[in-house]
Amino acid sequence: MTVPHARPHATDPAPTPAPIRPSPTVDVAGLQALLDGKEHAIRDTVRALLATPDFAHLYGQSTADYRERVLVWTQKLAAAGLGALSVPEAQGGQGNARAFVAAFETLAYHDLSLTIKFGVQFGLFQGSVQLLGTTWHHETFLPAISRGEMLGMFAMSELGSGSNVRDLETTATYDATTEEFVIDTPHGGAHKEWIGNAALHGRMATVFAQLITGGISHGVHAFLVPVRDTDGSPMPGVRIADTGEKEGLNGVDNGRIWFDDVRIPRSHLLNRFGDVAADGTYTSPIESPAHRFFTMIGTLVGGRITIALSGLSAAKSALTIAIRYGNRRTQFGPEGGNHTPLLDYRTHQRRLLPALATTIVLDVALSRLVDRYAAMEPGESREVEGLAAGLKAYTTWFAQSAITEARECCGGQGYLKINRIAVLRADIDVWTTFEGDNTVLVQLLAKGLLTGYRQEFDEMGMIRFLTRRARSAIRALNPVAARRDDEDHLRDPQQQVSLLRYREERILDRAAARLRAAMKAGQGEAGSASMGGVQDHLMHLATAHVERESFEAMQAEVERAEPGLRPTLALLRDLYWAAAVERDLGWFLMSGAVETPKAKAIRYLVNKCCAELRPIAEQVTDAFAIPDALLAAPIAFDPLPTAGN
Amino acid sequence: MTVPHARPHATDPAPTPAPIRPSPTVDVAGLQALLDGKEHAIRDTVRALLATPDFAHLYGQSTADYRERVLVWTQKLAAAGLGALSVPEAQGGQGNARAFVAAFETLAYHDLSLTIKFGVQFGLFQGSVQLLGTTWHHETFLPAISRGEMLGMFAMSELGSGSNVRDLETTATYDATTEEFVIDTPHGGAHKEWIGNAALHGRMATVFAQLITGGISHGVHAFLVPVRDTDGSPMPGVRIADTGEKEGLNGVDNGRIWFDDVRIPRSHLLNRFGDVAADGTYTSPIESPAHRFFTMIGTLVGGRITIALSGLSAAKSALTIAIRYGNRRTQFGPEGGNHTPLLDYRTHQRRLLPALATTIVLDVALSRLVDRYAAMEPGESREVEGLAAGLKAYTTWFAQSAITEARECCGGQGYLKINRIAVLRADIDVWTTFEGDNTVLVQLLAKGLLTGYRQEFDEMGMIRFLTRRARSAIRALNPVAARRDDEDHLRDPQQQVSLLRYREERILDRAAARLRAAMKAGQGEAGSASMGGVQDHLMHLATAHVERESFEAMQAEVERAEPGLRPTLALLRDLYWAAAVERDLGWFLMSGAVETPKAKAIRYLVNKCCAELRPIAEQVTDAFAIPDALLAAPIAFDPLPTAGN
Ligand SMILES: Cc1cc2nc3c(=O)[nH]c(=O)nc-3n(C[C@H](O)[C@H](O)[C@H](O)COP(=O)(O)OP(=O)(O)OC[C@H]3O[C@@H](n4cnc5c(N)ncnc54)[C@H](O)[C@@H]3O)c2cc1C
Ligand SMILES: Cc1cc2nc3c(=O)[nH]c(=O)nc-3n(C[C@H](O)[C@H](O)[C@H](O)COP(=O)(O)OP(=O)(O)OC[C@H]3O[C@@H](n4cnc5c(N)ncnc54)[C@H](O)[C@@H]3O)c2cc1C
């Protein structure tokens, strides 16, 4: 997956550039309303709560103190009712998953350890009980969990099985004589690893284990296992260790857990997708074990969406700080002294402004995904899961690189914790790894697209399928369009989207063809490596898909927008598009869809859009409405600090 | 500057790929001898010293304890004589700057706070006395400095003037009545900022200030200013504050310093390039103030080279850990379970192996730069300074991205401090900022290249100049060569280098032409923005120059190598070259130097070289000879940890 990387690219501009268009006027309130969406009220509630003095940022505290502080914060959020947003009304909640997602996203303007601790408790742990359990579990556990009285964990990963969840080794063996499951860690390396809330605060865990009954394994299922007494000591048979110091997120107490024949009642199986009767008989509404596994895992897709959204919030904070600083900090000047605001430098614009445009586009794309997720029909789940996987990977890689660039754009100031970007940088690094490693997720999306491709092919019949493809290829490969380098053409959303569609379809065709060829080559060495041999195609395919989907989501907003907001959105769309195509210019040129004059004009368009966005960039960040107390970085405010003198 | 970024790119392979060539056998000892070079003895000394238990890594300590530990370590290094390596023999040293550089580079296999504290004291502070001072300063100060008895600082940067050193505002006003300089911070924001050793341990500082005598300013000069008493309290008129918590390098006590009319004797001016007589008369061996400033700053270029080398050492540690883990960690497998070593995945190979090849190439290029620096003739300094600036920027950006990728390649393990990559990641982030911000340095190099271009043009006369250029363009634009996609052609170093040369020359031509046009357009808005308007060209030019220089340095080693080592070096060269061209494929295609079949074959060549390097990658890292005690990460050793069970 080629992700946005804010470093300046070279340009080889068209010979007679048209003048820079005037910058649009930003309707900040309108843009904020668009970004805040239907759930604006809960966002404002969270903003106000986090801006209170209780939540002030602190740096340089010990890990023990930090964990304690994050625990207290988490309990304050629960006390404010934020833990219960997605819980059914019957269990005292609001039954509003969208509000929960919006709250989570807004929380990520603050300390990311708090975001993750909150997510472990009210997203992963509570979500697993809600989505994998049935009425008894809901009634028995959700009220206490959602109020933060029963702190818990989501214990899926093992040291030996990280990305490969399906082959995890913890066992849950049913004992019909006592009507209990016996949870066991079969060997040292099969313990639960990295588990949030395990080292100190969690009392109950959703443990994923291979369900065995009557000597037969039925695959991975989830079980509620008490791991700590009310006084905090581990339950008999449970051993817990601290994961230790991490690069970031040290306010979260990650831990390891070993189970030594720990017995839990039969009722503690979260039995929505598979159940064991008192006599040990296994039943499931889903026949195929593979299908069952993916359905179970699929219910957890909400976690991926929130991780993507929270990563994007962190990028918003970092970009806001760097853009505000870039408007205030001056360095060098034509006649000596320091008179040039950093954002006047083209390099600086290229480092920050395409990233700002991408941030808005990804926000819009993720909102649309949340809508689809909330309205998900059973048949549509593959698409939603695939897109969630792809957007999680794309957004978190993007956030990582945008935050790195923002740090560097603030020079030495960016390296100080008090200016926050550096702290975000250390925390965000793991966003690419947890809730599904990005490289693995991207392949999940690509494989889903290939499956869809095969189905379409089978359903339509080869001839119709190929005809349709050929038509779209002709549209995109129009030799006039491939050479046109005038601005009206380049900024026409029709041609923009057709180029992105063409890329996706063509890569899909090629990947499918290559895969078929590799599979034909037999089960030998080439055969077993068939997926491996197209792995890099799959990465590219996923990028092309995510960028096209995101573009379309943005274009829909441009069309829907009030006339006052439309020019700003169109500019952001143009910059996003031009930067995305520029990153992959080699491919577009090789494919013939773009020829040299157009390629040069696209590079030049990035510069032009940057120049248009530059005067209004700070206003665009105002629409994120990050409260001053949360933004906090002294370098983001007037006057710039003179370090206490 | 487009820098190596290890993320997988898409490939669209040639239709009938030739089989993968067998991997060469690695002569590990020979490769180590090449990398260690003439200074291998001092490298071994440093390796052995750092591997003693005194230097064991520790994580999670408080900032205060960490700083104390790093101080003790620094003093141990001084006691072992490492501080005196570059000091003249007359002052008790060894007069061997190359040995100092090699020691510094090796130190960076250990804690980077120690590396930087050592560098501040024995590189920057001591180096300024040695290179900017004269005999009296050498005799009076160097012995105590080199033994670590007098700890000091290099106080150049100010809060207001970071990158723009020339316009810094601290003043040193000569008072002829007392034969003293008066050092003063004119206003709050002009204090010295970020200064290493300032918060706690430094007693003396080399302070850069505007020298004023008889009411006339002669520009920036360096002065030795005592800032702390022997008991550690600030001298009268000196105020010091702690810079605070940073993203990394918290073992270094960075601080801020304000001077309030602090008086120092006239002898404390480091007077090699400018002196003030007792009566206040200013004299300098260099007439032009601008030339004088750049000469003074130019002497400090060694610092940039060591920063590049130390960044590369950090990348070596991270890549070694990730490659060793990639050989041991298994995840997924064709028949379930976890049986596939991560390095078998093509994505994983593409994330780590081009970076490994680049590391070796940059090592070779930097060694050549050290040779040129040590043998530098006055007339050659612009080239050496330019290349040092470019290689510092390129190498540190590379190190940052390689370490980020290595972290991610280790999954959750990579996020644990005990596995070291995460610690390196947080430290290395500032390598792109200090000793000259990368974006600023890259422009320095590019401007130097443009100056050289103009001079060549003037000296040769337009006709001869253009004829030579045209000839080289014809060579590179040969339509047969632009299409050839067979492996023999692609792996021919002659065509490899001619492609890189063509790129550099053509970008230089274009940038020069664009600059001329912009300057002609007058002093108006376009005129003052003339440099700004080509900033992105300048970034690209610098990349092209650094990559071509590095390639040539590597090719020289391939030619010089023993037959047993040559195939390994050639493979690393091919992978480096193919990955570099692939990153900039859009430009090569637009320029016509590469056409589609060749472009596809280059992408495929990256995959092939990865497959050839994969079986021997760990052996290549063995040639770094990082002692186990320094590498330290449990995930880099057999058997993989099972976390205490
Ligand atoms: C701070 C933190 C908190 C966490 N919290 C929790 C938690 O609360 N609960 C929980 O259950 N888990 C948690 N995790 C675990 C997390 O989900 C795992 O780290 C993640 O799933 C990756 O697994 P792994 O670390 O074993 O990496 P691995 O699976 O070993 O992957 C290592 C590398 O190999 C690559 N790789 C693996 N397979 C392939 C393939 N097929 N093709 C190409 N490349 C491949 C990956 O891209 C990755 O770069 C947490 C982790 C961290 C670091
Ligand atoms: C941990 C640490 C230790 C340090 N130790 C020392 C020390 O011991 N002694 C010492 O003297 N200094 C030290 N420094 C200071 C360091 O050298 C400066 O931070 C560095 O020179 C950059 O200056 P700045 O931070 O003011 O950034 P700025 O100059 O403000 O630059 C900020 C951003 O603007 C961009 N920018 C600036 N000018 C231009 C331009 N013309 N064109 C395009 N972009 C531009 C830069 O690329 C950068 O991204 C240290 C810094 C740190 C963080």
CSV table of N, CA and C in Angstrom, one decimal, chain A residues 194 245 256, chain B residues 59 317-318 321-322 325 410 412-424 631-636 641:
chain,number,residue,atom,x,y,z
A,194,TRP,N,0.1,-8.7,25.5
A,194,TRP,CA,-0.3,-7.3,25.1
A,194,TRP,C,-1.6,-6.8,25.7
A,245,GLU,N,7.7,-1.5,29.6
A,245,GLU,CA,7.7,-0.2,29.0
A,245,GLU,C,7.6,-0.3,27.5
A,256,ARG,N,0.4,-9.7,30.3
A,256,ARG,CA,0.4,-11.1,29.8
A,256,ARG,C,-0.4,-12.0,30.8
B,59,TYR,N,15.9,0.5,30.9
B,59,TYR,CA,14.7,1.2,30.4
B,59,TYR,C,13.8,1.6,31.6
B,317,SER,N,21.3,-1.2,13.6
B,317,SER,CA,20.7,-1.9,14.8
B,317,SER,C,19.3,-2.4,14.5
B,318,ALA,N,18.5,-1.4,14.1
B,318,ALA,CA,17.1,-1.7,13.9
B,318,ALA,C,16.9,-2.8,12.8
B,321,ILE,N,18.0,-6.3,14.0
B,321,ILE,CA,17.0,-6.9,14.9
B,321,ILE,C,15.8,-7.4,14.1
B,322,ALA,N,15.3,-6.5,13.2
B,322,ALA,CA,14.1,-6.9,12.5
B,322,ALA,C,14.4,-8.1,11.5
B,325,TYR,N,14.7,-11.2,13.6
B,325,TYR,CA,13.3,-11.6,14.0
B,325,TYR,C,12.6,-12.2,12.8
B,410,CYS,N,8.3,-5.9,13.3
B,410,CYS,CA,8.3,-6.7,14.5
B,410,CYS,C,7.0,-6.7,15.2
B,412,GLY,N,3.8,-6.2,17.6
B,412,GLY,CA,3.8,-5.7,18.9
B,412,GLY,C,5.2,-5.7,19.6
B,413,GLN,N,6.0,-6.7,19.3
B,413,GLN,CA,7.3,-6.8,19.9
B,413,GLN,C,8.1,-5.6,19.6
B,414,GLY,N,7.9,-5.0,18.4
B,414,GLY,CA,8.7,-3.8,18.1
B,414,GLY,C,8.4,-2.6,18.9
B,415,TYR,N,7.2,-2.7,19.6
B,415,TYR,CA,6.7,-1.5,20.4
B,415,TYR,C,7.3,-1.5,21.8
B,416,LEU,N,7.9,-2.7,22.2
B,416,LEU,CA,8.5,-2.8,23.5
B,416,LEU,C,9.9,-2.2,23.6
B,417,LYS,N,10.1,-1.4,24.6
B,417,LYS,CA,11.4,-0.7,24.8
B,417,LYS,C,12.5,-1.8,24.8
B,418,ILE,N,12.2,-2.9,25.5
B,418,ILE,CA,13.3,-3.9,25.7
B,418,ILE,C,13.8,-4.4,24.3
B,419,ASN,N,13.0,-4.3,23.3
B,419,ASN,CA,13.5,-4.7,22.0
B,419,ASN,C,14.1,-3.6,21.2
B,420,ARG,N,14.3,-2.5,21.8
B,420,ARG,CA,15.2,-1.4,21.4
B,420,ARG,C,14.8,-0.6,20.2
B,421,ILE,N,14.1,-1.2,19.2
B,421,ILE,CA,13.8,-0.4,18.0
B,421,ILE,C,13.0,0.8,18.3
B,422,ALA,N,12.0,0.6,19.2
B,422,ALA,CA,11.1,1.7,19.6
B,422,ALA,C,11.9,2.9,20.3
B,423,VAL,N,12.9,2.5,21.0
B,423,VAL,CA,13.7,3.5,21.7
B,423,VAL,C,14.6,4.3,20.6
B,424,LEU,N,15.1,3.5,19.7
B,424,LEU,CA,15.9,4.2,18.6
B,424,LEU,C,14.9,5.1,17.8
B,631,LEU,N,23.2,-5.2,20.9
B,631,LEU,CA,22.0,-5.5,20.1
B,631,LEU,C,20.9,-5.7,21.1
B,632,ALA,N,21.2,-6.6,22.1
B,632,ALA,CA,20.4,-6.8,23.3
B,632,ALA,C,18.9,-7.3,23.1
B,633,ALA,N,18.2,-6.8,22.1
B,633,ALA,CA,16.8,-7.2,22.0
B,633,ALA,C,16.6,-8.7,22.1
B,634,PRO,N,15.8,-9.1,23.0
B,634,PRO,CA,15.6,-10.6,23.1
B,634,PRO,C,15.0,-11.2,21.8
B,635,ILE,N,14.3,-10.4,21.0
B,635,ILE,CA,13.7,-11.0,19.8
B,635,ILE,C,14.7,-11.3,18.7
B,636,ALA,N,15.9,-10.8,19.0
B,636,ALA,CA,17.0,-11.0,17.9
B,636,ALA,C,17.8,-12.3,18.1
B,641,PRO,N,12.0,-15.4,22.8
B,641,PRO,CA,11.5,-15.4,24.1
B,641,PRO,C,10.1,-15.9,24.3
